mmCIF file of C-alpha atoms in Angstrom:
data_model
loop_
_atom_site.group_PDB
_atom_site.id
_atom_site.type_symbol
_atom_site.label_atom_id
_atom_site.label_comp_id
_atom_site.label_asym_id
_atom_site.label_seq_id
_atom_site.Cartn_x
_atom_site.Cartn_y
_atom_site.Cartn_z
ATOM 1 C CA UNK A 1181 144.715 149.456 198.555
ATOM 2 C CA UNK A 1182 142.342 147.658 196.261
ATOM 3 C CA UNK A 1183 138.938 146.501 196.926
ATOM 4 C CA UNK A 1184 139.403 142.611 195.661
ATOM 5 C CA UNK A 1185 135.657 140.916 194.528
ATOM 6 C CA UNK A 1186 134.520 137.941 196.317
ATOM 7 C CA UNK A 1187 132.749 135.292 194.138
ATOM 8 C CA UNK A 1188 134.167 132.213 191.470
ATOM 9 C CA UNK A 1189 136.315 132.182 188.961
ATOM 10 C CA UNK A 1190 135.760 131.644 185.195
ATOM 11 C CA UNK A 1191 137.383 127.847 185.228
ATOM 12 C CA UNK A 1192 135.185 127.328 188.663
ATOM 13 C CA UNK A 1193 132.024 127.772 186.732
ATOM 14 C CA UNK A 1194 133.558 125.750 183.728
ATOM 15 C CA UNK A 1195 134.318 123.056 186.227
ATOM 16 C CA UNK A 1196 130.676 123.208 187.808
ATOM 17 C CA UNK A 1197 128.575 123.120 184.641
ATOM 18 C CA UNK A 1198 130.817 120.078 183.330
ATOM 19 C CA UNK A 1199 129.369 118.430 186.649
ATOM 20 C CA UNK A 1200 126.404 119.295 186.702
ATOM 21 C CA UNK A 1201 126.253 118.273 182.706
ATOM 22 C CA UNK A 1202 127.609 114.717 183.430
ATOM 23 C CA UNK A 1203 125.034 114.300 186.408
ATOM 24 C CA UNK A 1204 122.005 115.757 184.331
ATOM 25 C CA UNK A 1205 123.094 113.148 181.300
ATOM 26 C CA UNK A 1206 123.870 110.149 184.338
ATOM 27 C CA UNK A 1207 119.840 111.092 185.421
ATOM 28 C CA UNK A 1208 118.372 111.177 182.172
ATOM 29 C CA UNK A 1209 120.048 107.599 181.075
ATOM 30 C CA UNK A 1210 118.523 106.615 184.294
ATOM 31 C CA UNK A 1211 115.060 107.511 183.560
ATOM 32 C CA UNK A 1212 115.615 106.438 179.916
ATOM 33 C CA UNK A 1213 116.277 102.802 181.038
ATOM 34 C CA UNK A 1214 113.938 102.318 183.268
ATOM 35 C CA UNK A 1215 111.226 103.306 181.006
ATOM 36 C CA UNK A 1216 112.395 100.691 178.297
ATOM 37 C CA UNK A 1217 112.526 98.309 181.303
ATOM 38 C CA UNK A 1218 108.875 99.101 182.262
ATOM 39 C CA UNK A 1219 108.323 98.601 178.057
ATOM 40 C CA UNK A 1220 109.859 95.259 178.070
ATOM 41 C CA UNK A 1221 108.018 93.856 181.180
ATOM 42 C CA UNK A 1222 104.509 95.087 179.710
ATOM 43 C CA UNK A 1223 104.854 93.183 176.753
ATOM 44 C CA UNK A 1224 105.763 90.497 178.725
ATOM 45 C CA UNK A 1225 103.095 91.162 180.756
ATOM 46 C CA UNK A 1226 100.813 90.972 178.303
ATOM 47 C CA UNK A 1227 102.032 87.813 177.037
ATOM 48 C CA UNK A 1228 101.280 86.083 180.527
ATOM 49 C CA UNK A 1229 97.725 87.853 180.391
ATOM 50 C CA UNK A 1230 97.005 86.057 177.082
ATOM 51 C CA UNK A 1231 98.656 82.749 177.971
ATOM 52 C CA UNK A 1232 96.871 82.175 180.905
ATOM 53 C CA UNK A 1233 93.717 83.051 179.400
ATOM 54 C CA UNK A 1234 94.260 80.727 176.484
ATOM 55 C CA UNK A 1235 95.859 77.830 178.792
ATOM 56 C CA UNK A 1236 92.853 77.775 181.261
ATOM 57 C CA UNK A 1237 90.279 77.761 178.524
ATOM 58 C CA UNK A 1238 91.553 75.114 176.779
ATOM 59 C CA UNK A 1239 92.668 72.970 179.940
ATOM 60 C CA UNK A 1240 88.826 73.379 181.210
ATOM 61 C CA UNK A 1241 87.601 72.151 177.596
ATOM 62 C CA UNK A 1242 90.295 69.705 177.221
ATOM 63 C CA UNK A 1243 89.228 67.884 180.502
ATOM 64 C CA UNK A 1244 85.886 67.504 179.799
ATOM 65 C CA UNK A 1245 86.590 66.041 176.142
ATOM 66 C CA UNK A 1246 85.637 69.596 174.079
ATOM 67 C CA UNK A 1247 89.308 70.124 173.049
ATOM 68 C CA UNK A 1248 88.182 69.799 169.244
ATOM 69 C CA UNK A 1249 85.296 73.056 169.754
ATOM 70 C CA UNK A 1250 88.646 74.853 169.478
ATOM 71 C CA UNK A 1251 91.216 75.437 166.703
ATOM 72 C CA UNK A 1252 94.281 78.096 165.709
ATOM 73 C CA UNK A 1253 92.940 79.954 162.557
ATOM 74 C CA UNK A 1254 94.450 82.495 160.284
ATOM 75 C CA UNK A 1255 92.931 85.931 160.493
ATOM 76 C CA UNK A 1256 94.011 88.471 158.289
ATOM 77 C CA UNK A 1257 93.203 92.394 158.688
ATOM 78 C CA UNK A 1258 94.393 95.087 156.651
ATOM 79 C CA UNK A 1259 95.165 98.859 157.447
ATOM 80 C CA UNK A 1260 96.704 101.618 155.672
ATOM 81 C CA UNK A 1261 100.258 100.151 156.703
ATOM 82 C CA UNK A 1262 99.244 96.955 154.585
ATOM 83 C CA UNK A 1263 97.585 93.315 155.117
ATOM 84 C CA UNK A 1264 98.388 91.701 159.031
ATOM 85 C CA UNK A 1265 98.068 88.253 160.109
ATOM 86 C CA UNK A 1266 97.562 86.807 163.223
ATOM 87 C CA UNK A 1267 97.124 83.512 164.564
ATOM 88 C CA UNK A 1268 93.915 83.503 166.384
ATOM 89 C CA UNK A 1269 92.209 80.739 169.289
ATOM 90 C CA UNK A 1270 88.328 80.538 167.600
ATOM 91 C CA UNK A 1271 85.568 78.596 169.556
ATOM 92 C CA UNK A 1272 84.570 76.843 166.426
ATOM 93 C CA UNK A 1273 81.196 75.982 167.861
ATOM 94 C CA UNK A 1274 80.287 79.624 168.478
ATOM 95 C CA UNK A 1275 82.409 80.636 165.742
ATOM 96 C CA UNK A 1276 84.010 83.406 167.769
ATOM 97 C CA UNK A 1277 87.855 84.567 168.510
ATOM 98 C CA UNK A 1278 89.124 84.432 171.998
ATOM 99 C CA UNK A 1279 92.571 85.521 171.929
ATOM 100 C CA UNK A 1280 95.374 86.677 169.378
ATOM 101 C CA UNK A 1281 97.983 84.257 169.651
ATOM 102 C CA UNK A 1282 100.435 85.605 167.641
ATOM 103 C CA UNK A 1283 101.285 87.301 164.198
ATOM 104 C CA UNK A 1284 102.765 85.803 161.406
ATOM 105 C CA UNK A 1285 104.240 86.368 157.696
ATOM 106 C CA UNK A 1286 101.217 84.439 156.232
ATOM 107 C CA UNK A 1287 97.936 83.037 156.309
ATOM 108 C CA UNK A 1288 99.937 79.304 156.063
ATOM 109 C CA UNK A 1289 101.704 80.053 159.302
ATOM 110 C CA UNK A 1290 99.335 78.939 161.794
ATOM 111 C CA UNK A 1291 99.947 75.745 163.340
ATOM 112 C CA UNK A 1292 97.443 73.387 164.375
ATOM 113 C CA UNK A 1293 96.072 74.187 167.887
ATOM 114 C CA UNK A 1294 96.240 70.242 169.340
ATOM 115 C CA UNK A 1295 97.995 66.654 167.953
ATOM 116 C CA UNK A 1296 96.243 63.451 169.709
ATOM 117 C CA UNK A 1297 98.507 61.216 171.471
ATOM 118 C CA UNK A 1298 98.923 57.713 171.005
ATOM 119 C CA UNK A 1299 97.225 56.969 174.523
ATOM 120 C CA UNK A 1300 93.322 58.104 173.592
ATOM 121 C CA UNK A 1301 93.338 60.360 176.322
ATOM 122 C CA UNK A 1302 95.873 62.920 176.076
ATOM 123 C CA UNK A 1303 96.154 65.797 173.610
ATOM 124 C CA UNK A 1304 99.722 67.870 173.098
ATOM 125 C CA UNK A 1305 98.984 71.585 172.408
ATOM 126 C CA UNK A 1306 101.000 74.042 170.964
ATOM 127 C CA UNK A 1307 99.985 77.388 170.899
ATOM 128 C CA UNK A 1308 102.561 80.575 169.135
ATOM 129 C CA UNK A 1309 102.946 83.750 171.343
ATOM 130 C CA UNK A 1310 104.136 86.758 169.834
ATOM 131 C CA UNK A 1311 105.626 88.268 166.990
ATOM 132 C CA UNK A 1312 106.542 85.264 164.851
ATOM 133 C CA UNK A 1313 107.175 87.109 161.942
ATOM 134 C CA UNK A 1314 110.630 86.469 159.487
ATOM 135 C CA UNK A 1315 111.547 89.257 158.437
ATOM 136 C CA UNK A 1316 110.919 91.062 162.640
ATOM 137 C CA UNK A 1317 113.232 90.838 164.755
ATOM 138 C CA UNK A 1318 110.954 89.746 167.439
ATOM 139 C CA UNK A 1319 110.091 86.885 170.453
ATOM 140 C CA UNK A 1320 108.546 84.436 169.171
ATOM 141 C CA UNK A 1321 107.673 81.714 171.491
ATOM 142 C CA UNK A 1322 105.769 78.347 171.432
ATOM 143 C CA UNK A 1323 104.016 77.109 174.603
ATOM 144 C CA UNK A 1324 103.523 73.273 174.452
ATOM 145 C CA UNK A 1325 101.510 71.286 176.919
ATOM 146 C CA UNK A 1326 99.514 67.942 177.492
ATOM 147 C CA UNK A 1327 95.788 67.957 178.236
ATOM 148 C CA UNK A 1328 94.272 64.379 179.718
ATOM 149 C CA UNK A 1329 90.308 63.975 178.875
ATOM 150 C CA UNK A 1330 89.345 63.172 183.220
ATOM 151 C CA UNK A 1331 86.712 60.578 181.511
ATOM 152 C CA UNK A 1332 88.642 58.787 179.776
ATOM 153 C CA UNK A 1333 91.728 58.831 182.227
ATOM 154 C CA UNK A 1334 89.798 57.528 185.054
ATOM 155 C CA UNK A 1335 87.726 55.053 183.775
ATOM 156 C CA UNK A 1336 89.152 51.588 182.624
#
């Protein structure tokens, strides 16, 4: 009588490696998802950062009449991939940038940072976040509030 070998047979081990290949592939979509989630919220992320920074500076200037020390200007900065620009809050009294804002096709692009309303008190603000570029398929998203001067609302 024959000895018969234990073990698997050829289609068994077919079988398990198509298995296994399907869950290695299932684990690797996995992990390749949830780092393009974790991309996604850190630009968004970073979008909050900026907006909040931008939002309380100008609220704090805005309320105590200094809204105009402020403006949206055009700054342009090349690199070997070409000529950027970006919309930029400047502190026009100090002459210095405090945030990027956003990028854009042109210098012309910028819009301006605050319109007065009719009231004498109130300014609307508009400020660009993101990638506002034409030719990007991007976010680009505008952020528009009211600012009341506290001196001028509260006295008559």
């Amino acid at each position: 009588m024959k000895q018969r070998q234990g073990g698997f047979t050829l289609v068994e081990l077919m079988v398990a490696m198509a298995i296994g290949t399907v869950i290695i592939l299932g684990a690797g979509q996995l992990f390749l998802t949830t780092f393009q989630t974790f991309q996604t919220v850190d630009k968004v992320s970073r979008k909050q950062e900026t907006l909040i920074f931008a939002i309380s500076t100008l609220t704090a200037a805005g309320r105590k009449g200094d809204i105009g020390d402020y403006a949206i200007v055009s700054d342009e900065r090349s690199s070997d991939g070409g000529t950027r620009h970006y919309c930029v809050l400047q502190d026009e009294v100090q002459n210095q940038p405090i945030v990027d804002l956003s990028q854009v096709d042109d210098a012309t692009a910028c819009p301006t940072l605050s319109i007065p309303n009719g009231d004498d008190v109130s300014h609307l603000v508009t400020l660009p976040i993101g990638d506002c570029r034409e030719s990007v398929d991007a976010t680009c998203d505008q952020i528009t509030f009211t600012i009341s001067e506290r001196n001028k609302a509260i006295s008559p």
